Coordinates of C-alpha atoms and ligand atoms in Angstrom, one line a residue:
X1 CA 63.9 132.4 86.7
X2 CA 65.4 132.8 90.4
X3 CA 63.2 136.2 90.6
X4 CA 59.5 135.4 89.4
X5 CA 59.8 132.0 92.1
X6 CA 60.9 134.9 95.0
X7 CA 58.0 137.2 93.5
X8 CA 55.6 134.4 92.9
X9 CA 56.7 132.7 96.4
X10 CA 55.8 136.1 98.6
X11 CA 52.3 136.3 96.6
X12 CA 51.3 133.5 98.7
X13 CA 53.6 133.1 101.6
X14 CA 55.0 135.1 103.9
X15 CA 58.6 135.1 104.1
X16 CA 61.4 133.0 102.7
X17 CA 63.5 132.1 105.9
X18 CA 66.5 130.7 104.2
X19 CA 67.8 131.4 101.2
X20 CA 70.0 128.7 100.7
X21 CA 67.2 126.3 101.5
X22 CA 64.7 127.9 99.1
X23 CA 67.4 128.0 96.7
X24 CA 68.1 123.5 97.2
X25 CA 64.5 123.5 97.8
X26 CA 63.7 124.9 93.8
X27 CA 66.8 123.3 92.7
X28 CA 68.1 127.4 92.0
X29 CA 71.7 128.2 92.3
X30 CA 72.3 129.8 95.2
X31 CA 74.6 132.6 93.9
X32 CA 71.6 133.4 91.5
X33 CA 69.2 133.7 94.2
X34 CA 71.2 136.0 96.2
X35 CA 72.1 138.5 93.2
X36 CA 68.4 138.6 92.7
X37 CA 67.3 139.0 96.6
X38 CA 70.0 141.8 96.7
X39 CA 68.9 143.8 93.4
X40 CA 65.0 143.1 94.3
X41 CA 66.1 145.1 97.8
X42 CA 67.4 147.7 96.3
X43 CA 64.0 148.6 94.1
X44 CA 62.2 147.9 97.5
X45 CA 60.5 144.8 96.0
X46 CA 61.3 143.3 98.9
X47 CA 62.6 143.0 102.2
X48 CA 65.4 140.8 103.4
X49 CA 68.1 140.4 106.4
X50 CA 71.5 139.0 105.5
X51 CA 72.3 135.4 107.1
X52 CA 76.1 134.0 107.6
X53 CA 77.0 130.8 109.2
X54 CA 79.5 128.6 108.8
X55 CA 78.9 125.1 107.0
X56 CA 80.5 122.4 107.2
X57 CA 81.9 120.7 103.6
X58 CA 83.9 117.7 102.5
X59 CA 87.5 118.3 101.4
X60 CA 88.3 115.7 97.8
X61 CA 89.7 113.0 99.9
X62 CA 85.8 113.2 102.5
X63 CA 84.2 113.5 98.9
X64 CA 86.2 110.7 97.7
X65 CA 85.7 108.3 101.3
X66 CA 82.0 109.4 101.3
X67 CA 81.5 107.6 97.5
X68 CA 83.5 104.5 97.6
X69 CA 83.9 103.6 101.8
X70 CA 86.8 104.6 104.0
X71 CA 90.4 102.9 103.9
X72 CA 90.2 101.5 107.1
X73 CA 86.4 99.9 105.5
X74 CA 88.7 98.5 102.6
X75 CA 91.4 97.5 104.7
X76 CA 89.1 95.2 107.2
X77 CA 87.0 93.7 104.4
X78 CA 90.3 92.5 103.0
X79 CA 91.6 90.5 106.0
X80 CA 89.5 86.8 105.6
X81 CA 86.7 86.3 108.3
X82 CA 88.7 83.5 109.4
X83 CA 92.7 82.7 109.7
X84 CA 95.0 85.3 109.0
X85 CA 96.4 87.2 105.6
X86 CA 100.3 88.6 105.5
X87 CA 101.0 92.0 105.4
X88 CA 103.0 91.5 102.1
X89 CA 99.8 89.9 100.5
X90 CA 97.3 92.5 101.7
X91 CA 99.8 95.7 100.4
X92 CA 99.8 94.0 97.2
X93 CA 96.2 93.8 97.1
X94 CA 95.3 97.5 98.0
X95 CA 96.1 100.9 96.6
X96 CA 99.2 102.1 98.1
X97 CA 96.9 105.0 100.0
X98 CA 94.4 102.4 101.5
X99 CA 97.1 99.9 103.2
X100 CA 98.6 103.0 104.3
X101 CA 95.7 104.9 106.1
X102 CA 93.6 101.8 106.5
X103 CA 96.2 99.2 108.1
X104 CA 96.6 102.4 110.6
X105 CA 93.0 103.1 111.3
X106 CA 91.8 99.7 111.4
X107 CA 94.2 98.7 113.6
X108 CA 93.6 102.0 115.9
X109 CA 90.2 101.0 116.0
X110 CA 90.9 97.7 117.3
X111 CA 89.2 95.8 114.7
X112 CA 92.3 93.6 113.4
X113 CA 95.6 92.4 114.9
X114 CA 98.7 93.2 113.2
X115 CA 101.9 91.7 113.2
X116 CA 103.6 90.1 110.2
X117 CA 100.5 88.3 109.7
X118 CA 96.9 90.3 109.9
X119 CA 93.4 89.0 111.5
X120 CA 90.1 89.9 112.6
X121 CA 89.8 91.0 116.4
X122 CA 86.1 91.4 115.5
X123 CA 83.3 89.9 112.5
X124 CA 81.5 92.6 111.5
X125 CA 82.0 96.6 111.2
X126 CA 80.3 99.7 110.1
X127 CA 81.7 101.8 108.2
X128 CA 81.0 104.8 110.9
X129 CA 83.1 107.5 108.4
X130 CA 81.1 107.2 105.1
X131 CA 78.0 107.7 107.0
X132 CA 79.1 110.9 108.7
X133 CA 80.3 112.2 105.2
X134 CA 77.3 111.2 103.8
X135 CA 75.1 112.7 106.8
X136 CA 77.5 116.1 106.5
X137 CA 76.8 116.5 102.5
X138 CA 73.1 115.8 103.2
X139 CA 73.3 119.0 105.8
X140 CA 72.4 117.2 108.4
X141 CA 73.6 117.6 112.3
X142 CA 76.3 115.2 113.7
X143 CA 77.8 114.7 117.4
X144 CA 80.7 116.5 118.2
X145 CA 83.2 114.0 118.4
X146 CA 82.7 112.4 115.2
X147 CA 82.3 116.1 113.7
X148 CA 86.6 117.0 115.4
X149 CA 87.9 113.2 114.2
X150 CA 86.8 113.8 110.5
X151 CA 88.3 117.3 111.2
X152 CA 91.7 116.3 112.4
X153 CA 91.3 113.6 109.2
X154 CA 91.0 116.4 107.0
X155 CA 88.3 114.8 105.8
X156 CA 85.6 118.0 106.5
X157 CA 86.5 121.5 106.6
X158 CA 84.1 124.3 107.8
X159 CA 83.5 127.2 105.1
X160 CA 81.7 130.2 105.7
X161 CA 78.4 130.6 103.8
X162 CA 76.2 133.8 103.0
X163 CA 72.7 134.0 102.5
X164 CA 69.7 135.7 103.5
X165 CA 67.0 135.3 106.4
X166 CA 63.8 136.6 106.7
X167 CA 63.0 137.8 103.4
X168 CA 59.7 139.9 102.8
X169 CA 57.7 142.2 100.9
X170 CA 58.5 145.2 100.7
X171 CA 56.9 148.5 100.1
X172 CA 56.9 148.8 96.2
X173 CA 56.0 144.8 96.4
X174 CA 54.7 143.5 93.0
X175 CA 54.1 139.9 91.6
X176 CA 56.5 140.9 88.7
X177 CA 59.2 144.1 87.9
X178 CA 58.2 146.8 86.4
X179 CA 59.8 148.2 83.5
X180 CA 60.5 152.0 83.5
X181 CA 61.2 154.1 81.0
X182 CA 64.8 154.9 80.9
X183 CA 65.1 157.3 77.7
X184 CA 63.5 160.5 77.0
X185 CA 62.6 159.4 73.3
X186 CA 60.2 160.9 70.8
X187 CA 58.0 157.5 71.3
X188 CA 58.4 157.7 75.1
X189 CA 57.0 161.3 75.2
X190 CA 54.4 160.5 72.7
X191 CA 53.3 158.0 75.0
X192 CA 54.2 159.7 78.3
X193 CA 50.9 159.0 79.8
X194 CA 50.7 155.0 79.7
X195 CA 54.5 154.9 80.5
X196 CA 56.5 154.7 84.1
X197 CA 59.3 156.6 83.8
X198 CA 63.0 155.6 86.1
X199 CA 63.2 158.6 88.3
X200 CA 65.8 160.9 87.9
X201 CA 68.9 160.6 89.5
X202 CA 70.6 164.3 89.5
X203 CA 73.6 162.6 91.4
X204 CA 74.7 160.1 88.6
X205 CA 78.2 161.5 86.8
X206 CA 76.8 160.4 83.5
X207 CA 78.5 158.4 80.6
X208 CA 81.7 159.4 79.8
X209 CA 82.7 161.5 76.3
X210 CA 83.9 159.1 73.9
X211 CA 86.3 162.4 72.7
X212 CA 89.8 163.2 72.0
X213 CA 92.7 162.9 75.4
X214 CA 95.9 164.6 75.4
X215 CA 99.0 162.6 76.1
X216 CA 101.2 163.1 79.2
X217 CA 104.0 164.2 77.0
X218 CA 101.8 166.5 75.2
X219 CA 100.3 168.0 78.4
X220 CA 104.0 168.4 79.8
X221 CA 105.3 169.7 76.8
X222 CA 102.8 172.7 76.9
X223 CA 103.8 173.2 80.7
X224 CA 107.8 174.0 79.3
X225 CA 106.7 175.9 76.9
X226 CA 104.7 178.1 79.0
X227 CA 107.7 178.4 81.2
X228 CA 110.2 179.4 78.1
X229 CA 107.7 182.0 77.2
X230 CA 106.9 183.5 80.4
X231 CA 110.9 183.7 80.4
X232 CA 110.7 185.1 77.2
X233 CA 112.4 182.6 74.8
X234 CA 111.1 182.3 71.0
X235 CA 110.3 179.1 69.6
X236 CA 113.2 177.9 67.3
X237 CA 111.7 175.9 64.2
X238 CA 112.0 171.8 64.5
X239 CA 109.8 170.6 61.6
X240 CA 113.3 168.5 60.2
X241 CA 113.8 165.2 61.6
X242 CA 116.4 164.9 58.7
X243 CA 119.6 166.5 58.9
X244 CA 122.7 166.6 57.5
X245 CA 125.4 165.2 59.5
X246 CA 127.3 169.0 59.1
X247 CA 124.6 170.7 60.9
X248 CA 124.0 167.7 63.2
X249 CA 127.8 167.4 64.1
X250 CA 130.3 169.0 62.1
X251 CA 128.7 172.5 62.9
X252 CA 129.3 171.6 66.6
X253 CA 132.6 170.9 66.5
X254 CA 132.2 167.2 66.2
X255 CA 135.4 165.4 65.1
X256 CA 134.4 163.2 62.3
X257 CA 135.8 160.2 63.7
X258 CA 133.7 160.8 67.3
X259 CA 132.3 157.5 68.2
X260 CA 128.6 159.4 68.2
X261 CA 128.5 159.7 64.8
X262 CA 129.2 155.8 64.3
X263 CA 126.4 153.7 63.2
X264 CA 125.6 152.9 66.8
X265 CA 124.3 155.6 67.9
X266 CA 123.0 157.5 64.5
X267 CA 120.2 156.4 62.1
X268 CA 121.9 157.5 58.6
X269 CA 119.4 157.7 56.1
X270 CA 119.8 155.5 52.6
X271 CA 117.7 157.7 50.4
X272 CA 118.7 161.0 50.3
X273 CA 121.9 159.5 51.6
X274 CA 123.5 162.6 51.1
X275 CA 122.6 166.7 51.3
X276 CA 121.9 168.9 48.3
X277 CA 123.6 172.6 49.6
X278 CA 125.2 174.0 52.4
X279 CA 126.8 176.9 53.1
X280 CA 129.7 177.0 51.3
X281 CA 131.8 179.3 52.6
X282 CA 131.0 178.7 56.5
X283 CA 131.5 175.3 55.7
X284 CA 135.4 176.2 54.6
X285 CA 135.9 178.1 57.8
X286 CA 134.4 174.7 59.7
X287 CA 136.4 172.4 58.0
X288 CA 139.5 174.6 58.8
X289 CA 138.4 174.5 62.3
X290 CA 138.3 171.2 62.8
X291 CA 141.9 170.9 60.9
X292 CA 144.2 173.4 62.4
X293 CA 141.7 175.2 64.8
X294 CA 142.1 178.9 64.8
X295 CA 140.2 181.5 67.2
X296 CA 143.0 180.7 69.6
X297 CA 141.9 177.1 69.1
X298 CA 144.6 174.2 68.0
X299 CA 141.9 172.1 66.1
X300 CA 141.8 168.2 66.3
X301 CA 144.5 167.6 63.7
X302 CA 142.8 165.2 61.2
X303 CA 141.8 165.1 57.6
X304 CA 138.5 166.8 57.9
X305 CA 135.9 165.2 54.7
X306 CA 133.1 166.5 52.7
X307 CA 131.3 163.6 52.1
X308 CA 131.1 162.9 55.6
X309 CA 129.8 166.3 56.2
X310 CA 127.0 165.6 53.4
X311 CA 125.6 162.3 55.2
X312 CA 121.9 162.9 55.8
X313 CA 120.6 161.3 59.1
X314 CA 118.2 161.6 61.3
X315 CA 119.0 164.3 63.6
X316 CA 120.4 163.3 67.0
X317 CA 119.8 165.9 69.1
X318 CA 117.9 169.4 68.6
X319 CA 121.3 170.9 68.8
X320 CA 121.6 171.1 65.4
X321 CA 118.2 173.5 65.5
X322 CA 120.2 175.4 67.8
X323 CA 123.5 175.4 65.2
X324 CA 121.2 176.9 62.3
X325 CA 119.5 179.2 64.3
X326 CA 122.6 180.9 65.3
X327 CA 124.3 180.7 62.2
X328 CA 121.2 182.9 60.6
X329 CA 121.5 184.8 63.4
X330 CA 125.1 185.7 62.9
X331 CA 124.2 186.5 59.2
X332 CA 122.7 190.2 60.2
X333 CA 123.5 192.8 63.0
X334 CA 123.9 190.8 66.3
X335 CA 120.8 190.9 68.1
X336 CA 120.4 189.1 71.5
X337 CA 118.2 185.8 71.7
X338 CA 116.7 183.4 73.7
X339 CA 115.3 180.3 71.7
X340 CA 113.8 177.1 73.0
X341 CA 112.8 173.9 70.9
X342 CA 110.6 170.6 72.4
X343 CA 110.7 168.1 69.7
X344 CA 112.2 164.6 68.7
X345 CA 115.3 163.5 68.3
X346 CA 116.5 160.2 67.2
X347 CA 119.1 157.7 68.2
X348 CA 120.3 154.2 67.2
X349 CA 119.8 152.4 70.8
X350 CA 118.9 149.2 72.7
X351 CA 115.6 149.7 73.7
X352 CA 115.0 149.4 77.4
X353 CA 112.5 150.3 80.2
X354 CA 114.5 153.8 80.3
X355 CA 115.5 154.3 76.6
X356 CA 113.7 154.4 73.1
X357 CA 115.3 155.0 69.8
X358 CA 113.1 158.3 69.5
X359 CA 112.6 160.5 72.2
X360 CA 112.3 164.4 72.9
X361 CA 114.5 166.6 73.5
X362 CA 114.0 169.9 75.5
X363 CA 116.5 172.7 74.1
X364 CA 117.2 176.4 75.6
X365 CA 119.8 179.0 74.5
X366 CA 120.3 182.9 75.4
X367 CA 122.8 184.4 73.1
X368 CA 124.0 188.1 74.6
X369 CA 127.4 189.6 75.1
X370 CA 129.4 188.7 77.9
X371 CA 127.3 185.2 79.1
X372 CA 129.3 183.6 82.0
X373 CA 128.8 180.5 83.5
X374 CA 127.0 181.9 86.5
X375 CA 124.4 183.7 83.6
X376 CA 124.0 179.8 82.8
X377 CA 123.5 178.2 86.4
X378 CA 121.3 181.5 87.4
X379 CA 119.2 180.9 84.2
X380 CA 118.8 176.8 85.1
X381 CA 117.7 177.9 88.8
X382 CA 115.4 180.0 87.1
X383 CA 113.9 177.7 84.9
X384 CA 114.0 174.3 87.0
X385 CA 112.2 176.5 89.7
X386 CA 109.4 177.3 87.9
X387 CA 109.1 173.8 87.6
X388 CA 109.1 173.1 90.9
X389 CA 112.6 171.4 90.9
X390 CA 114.7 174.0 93.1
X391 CA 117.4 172.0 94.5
X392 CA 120.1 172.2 91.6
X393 CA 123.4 170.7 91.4
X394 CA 126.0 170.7 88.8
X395 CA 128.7 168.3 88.1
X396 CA 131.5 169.3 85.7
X397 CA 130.9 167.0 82.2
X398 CA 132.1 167.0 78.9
X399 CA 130.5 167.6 75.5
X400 CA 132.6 168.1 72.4
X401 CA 130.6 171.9 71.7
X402 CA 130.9 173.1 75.0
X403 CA 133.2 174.3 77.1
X404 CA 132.3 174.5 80.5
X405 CA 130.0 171.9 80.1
X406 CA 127.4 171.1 83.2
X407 CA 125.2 168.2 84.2
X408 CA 122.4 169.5 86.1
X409 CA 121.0 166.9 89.0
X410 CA 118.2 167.8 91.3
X411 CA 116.6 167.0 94.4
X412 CA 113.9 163.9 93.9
X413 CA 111.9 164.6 97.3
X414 CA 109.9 161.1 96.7
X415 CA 113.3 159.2 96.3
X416 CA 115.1 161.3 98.2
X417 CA 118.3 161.5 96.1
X418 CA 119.8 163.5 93.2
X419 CA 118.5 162.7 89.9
X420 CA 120.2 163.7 86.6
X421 CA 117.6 165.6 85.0
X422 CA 119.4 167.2 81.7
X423 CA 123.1 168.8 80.1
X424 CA 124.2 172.2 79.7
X425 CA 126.9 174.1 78.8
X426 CA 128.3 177.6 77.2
X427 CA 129.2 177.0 73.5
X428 CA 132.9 176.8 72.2
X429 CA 134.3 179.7 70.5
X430 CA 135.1 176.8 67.6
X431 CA 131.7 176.5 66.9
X432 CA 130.7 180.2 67.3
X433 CA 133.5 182.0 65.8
X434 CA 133.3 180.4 61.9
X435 CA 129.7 181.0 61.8
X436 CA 130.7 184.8 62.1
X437 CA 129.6 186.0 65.4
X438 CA 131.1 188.5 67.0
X439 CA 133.7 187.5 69.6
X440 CA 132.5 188.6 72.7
X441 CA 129.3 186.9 72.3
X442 CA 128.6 184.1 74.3
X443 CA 126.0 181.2 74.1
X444 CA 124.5 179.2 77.1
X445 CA 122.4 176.3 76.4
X446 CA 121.1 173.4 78.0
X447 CA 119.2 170.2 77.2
X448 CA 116.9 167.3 78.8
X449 CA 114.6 165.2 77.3
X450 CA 110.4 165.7 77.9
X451 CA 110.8 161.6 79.0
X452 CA 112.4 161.8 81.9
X453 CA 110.3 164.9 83.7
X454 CA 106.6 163.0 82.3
X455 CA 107.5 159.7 83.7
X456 CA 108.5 161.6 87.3
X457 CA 105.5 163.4 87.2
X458 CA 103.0 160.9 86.3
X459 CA 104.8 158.0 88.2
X460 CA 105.6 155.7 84.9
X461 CA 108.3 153.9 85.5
X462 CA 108.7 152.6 82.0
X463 CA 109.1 154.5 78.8
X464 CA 107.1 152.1 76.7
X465 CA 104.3 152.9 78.7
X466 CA 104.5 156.3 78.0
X467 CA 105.4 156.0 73.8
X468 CA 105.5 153.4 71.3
X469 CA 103.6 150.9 70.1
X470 CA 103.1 149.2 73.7
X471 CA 101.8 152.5 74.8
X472 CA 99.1 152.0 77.5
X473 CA 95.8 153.4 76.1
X474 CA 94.2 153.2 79.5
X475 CA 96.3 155.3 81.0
X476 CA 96.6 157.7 77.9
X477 CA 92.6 158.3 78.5
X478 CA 92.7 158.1 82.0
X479 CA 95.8 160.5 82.5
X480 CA 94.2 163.7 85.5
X481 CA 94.0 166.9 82.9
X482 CA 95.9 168.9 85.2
X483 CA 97.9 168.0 88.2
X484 CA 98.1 170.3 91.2
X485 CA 101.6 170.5 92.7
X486 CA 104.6 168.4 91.5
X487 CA 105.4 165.0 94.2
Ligands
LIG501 N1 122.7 168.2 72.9 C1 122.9 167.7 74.2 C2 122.4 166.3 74.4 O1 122.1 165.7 73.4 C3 122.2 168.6 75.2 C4 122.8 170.0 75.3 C5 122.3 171.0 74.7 C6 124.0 170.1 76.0 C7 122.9 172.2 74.8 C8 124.6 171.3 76.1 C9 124.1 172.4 75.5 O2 122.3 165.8 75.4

């Protein structure tokens, strides 16, 4: 519509000078008119400069004056032409808003007297305002003084207006657009000579692939991994979110009655609720573990029970990988190890911007005569530096299967402060000694979960953004496919 009348206008003339008043002129919309002037440009149809001035428009209370007369109109026509009216007659018989701005106006004007009673100081007025609103809406030009009192009335307010000036042919002119051939199609080729085709623009980035996006988590869990096997760990296997609460706990030297284990934090499972095997004989030497200790340990003292033991759950933390791993690996000729797991791990919580019930756990362990604690905090340095997180700190902590146990905090640069970033430890010799390893070997482990270190790196600052069924798909697509350098 808007562009065959500019076409169709330039056949004949030669410029539109204001777009605005071409636009009123055809009874177009102006927006409409400028979208097509600006498009039309760009092909070179035409020609066109831009064009800003300010206008000058009514605010609702002009609009509202310019329709139905001013107050102060109102006001006057309500005092008789002769005698006098009381105030408390002529507020009853206006709106509220016009005795108020009216009786002011009028009497400002000098065209009543007030007092208690109200008269005519003069027969006959114009009402000077609604013309002025009605000239201003019509575009038309007004003295200045009348222009700053509707201005410090509030009745006009001055608006800044875009257009265009001057607008031309240009050099690829035509009455109408042509159409070019976008698509390299059999029937386009077939027809290649009577076509146009759109030239080719080697610069455009092209549509995006609708294919396959990894997830941050995904992208960072291949980034640990590479670190644990340039360190040479071996991947322990994960593949059982179900567990039995003696590999999950009681293997660890868990006391049954440790508030962990409580509904609270554990998702018990009702079907399988209970194992079918374990170890029988290693589970003897556990249960007398946890009774009366042994291995220069006093035990916790308390009835230790089976069918606590056999609860199935859904494993906690991917410590209890790290139990059965080295419980095989006690079974034959002690060999040194270094094993690593990245999978979930499940727990019973409030869900919040910083925790979900699922999450996963990181989990590294070196098993090798003679382990000491400063094995453990050389190893972390190690592995936290290849990270890019070299500012380590520990802080002594407590966890019921290790002994030292280690929080490990490091240096945020961006928030410039420590940041607890995972848990560590050297296992107890109650948990190593019944599974039948021998006694001067030592395990150091640590944990962390793949949340924390994803959200850092890809500035989420909450977990349901990352997983779950809120998960932001955008950003899932969008995520960069690597990132250079850690902030
Ligand atoms: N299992 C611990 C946790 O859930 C992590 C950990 C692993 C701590 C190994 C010490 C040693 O947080």
């Amino acid at each position: 519509m808007a562009e065959a009348a500019i076409l169709g206008f330039l056949q004949n003339n030669e410029s539109i000078p204001d777009s605005g008043k071409f636009a009123a002129e055809l009874n177009l919309d102006h927006e409409e008119v400028k979208n097509v002037i600006k498009s039309l440009q760009g092909f070179r149809y035409i020609e066109a400069k831009e064009l800003k001035r300010e206008t000058l428009v009514l605010t609702d209370e002009g609009k509202k004056y310019a329709a139905e007369g001013s107050p102060e109109f109102h006001f006057f026509s309500a005092v008789p032409e002769e005698g006098s009216i009381s105030k408390d007659d002529l507020e009853k018989k206006l709106d509220a808003s016009v005795f108020k701005i009216g009786s002011t106006q009028a009497a400002k004007k000098k065209w009543v007297a007030m007092g208690k009673q109200v008269s005519r100081k003069v027969q006959h007025v114009e009402d000077k305002v609604k013309e002025s609103l009605l000239l201003i809406q019509q575009g038309l030009e007004l003295d200045q003084e009348s222009l700053n009192s509707l201005k410090t009335r509030k009745l006009i307010v001055t608006q800044g207006w875009t257009g265009y000036s001057d607008v031309k042919k240009g050099p690829s002119y035509a009455p109408k657009r042509k159409i070019f051939a976008t698509d390299l199609t059999r029937e386009n080729l077939q027809n290649w000579k009577e076509m146009e085709f759109k030239e080719y623009n080697f610069n455009a980035k092209g549509q995006p692939l609708d294919a396959g996006h990894l997830h941050p988590l995904l992208k960072v869990r291949k980034q640990f991994k590479d670190i644990f096997c340039q360190m040479g760990f071996e991947e322990m296997p994960t593949n059982n979110f179900v567990e039995s609460s003696f590999w999950n706990f009681d293997a660890l030297f868990q006391p049954q009655q440790h508030p962990a284990r409580d509904s609270h934090d554990t998702f018990f499972l009702k079907a399988p609720s209970t194992t079918r095997e374990l170890p029988e004989d290693y589970v003897e030497r556990v249960k007398q573990v946890h009774e009366s200790g042994g291995y220069g340990s006093r035990g916790y003292n308390y009835d230790w029970k089976r069918e606590e033991a056999n609860k199935n759950l859904l494993r906690t933390h991917t410590t209890a990988v790290s139990s059965r791993m080295l419980y095989a690996l006690a079974k034959g000729p002690f060999t040194p190890k270094k094993y690593f797991s990245i999978d979930r791990v499940f727990r019973n919580e409030a869900v919040d911007r910083t925790h979900l019930a699922e999450f996963h756990q990181i989990e590294g362990l070196i098993c090798d005569r003679g382990l000491t604690l400063g094995d453990l905090i050389g190893v972390l340095q190690a592995f936290f530096s290849r990270l890019g997180m070299p500012k380590l700190r520990f802080k002594p902590a407590y966890n019921p299967y290790t002994e030292p146990s280690m929080e490990i905090f490091s240096y945020h640069e961006g928030l410039e402060k420590w940041v607890e970033i995972g848990n560590s430890g050297m296992f107890r010799p109650e948990m190593l000694q019944p599974m039948g390893l021998p006694e001067d070997v030592r395990v150091i482990a640590w944990g962390l979960s793949l949340e924390r270190p994803t959200m850092i790196l890809y500035g989420i600052d909450n977990i349901r953004d990352l997983f779950g069924h809120k998960v932001d798909l955008d950003l899932i697509k969008r995520n960069p496919i690597c990132r250079v350098g850690i902030e």
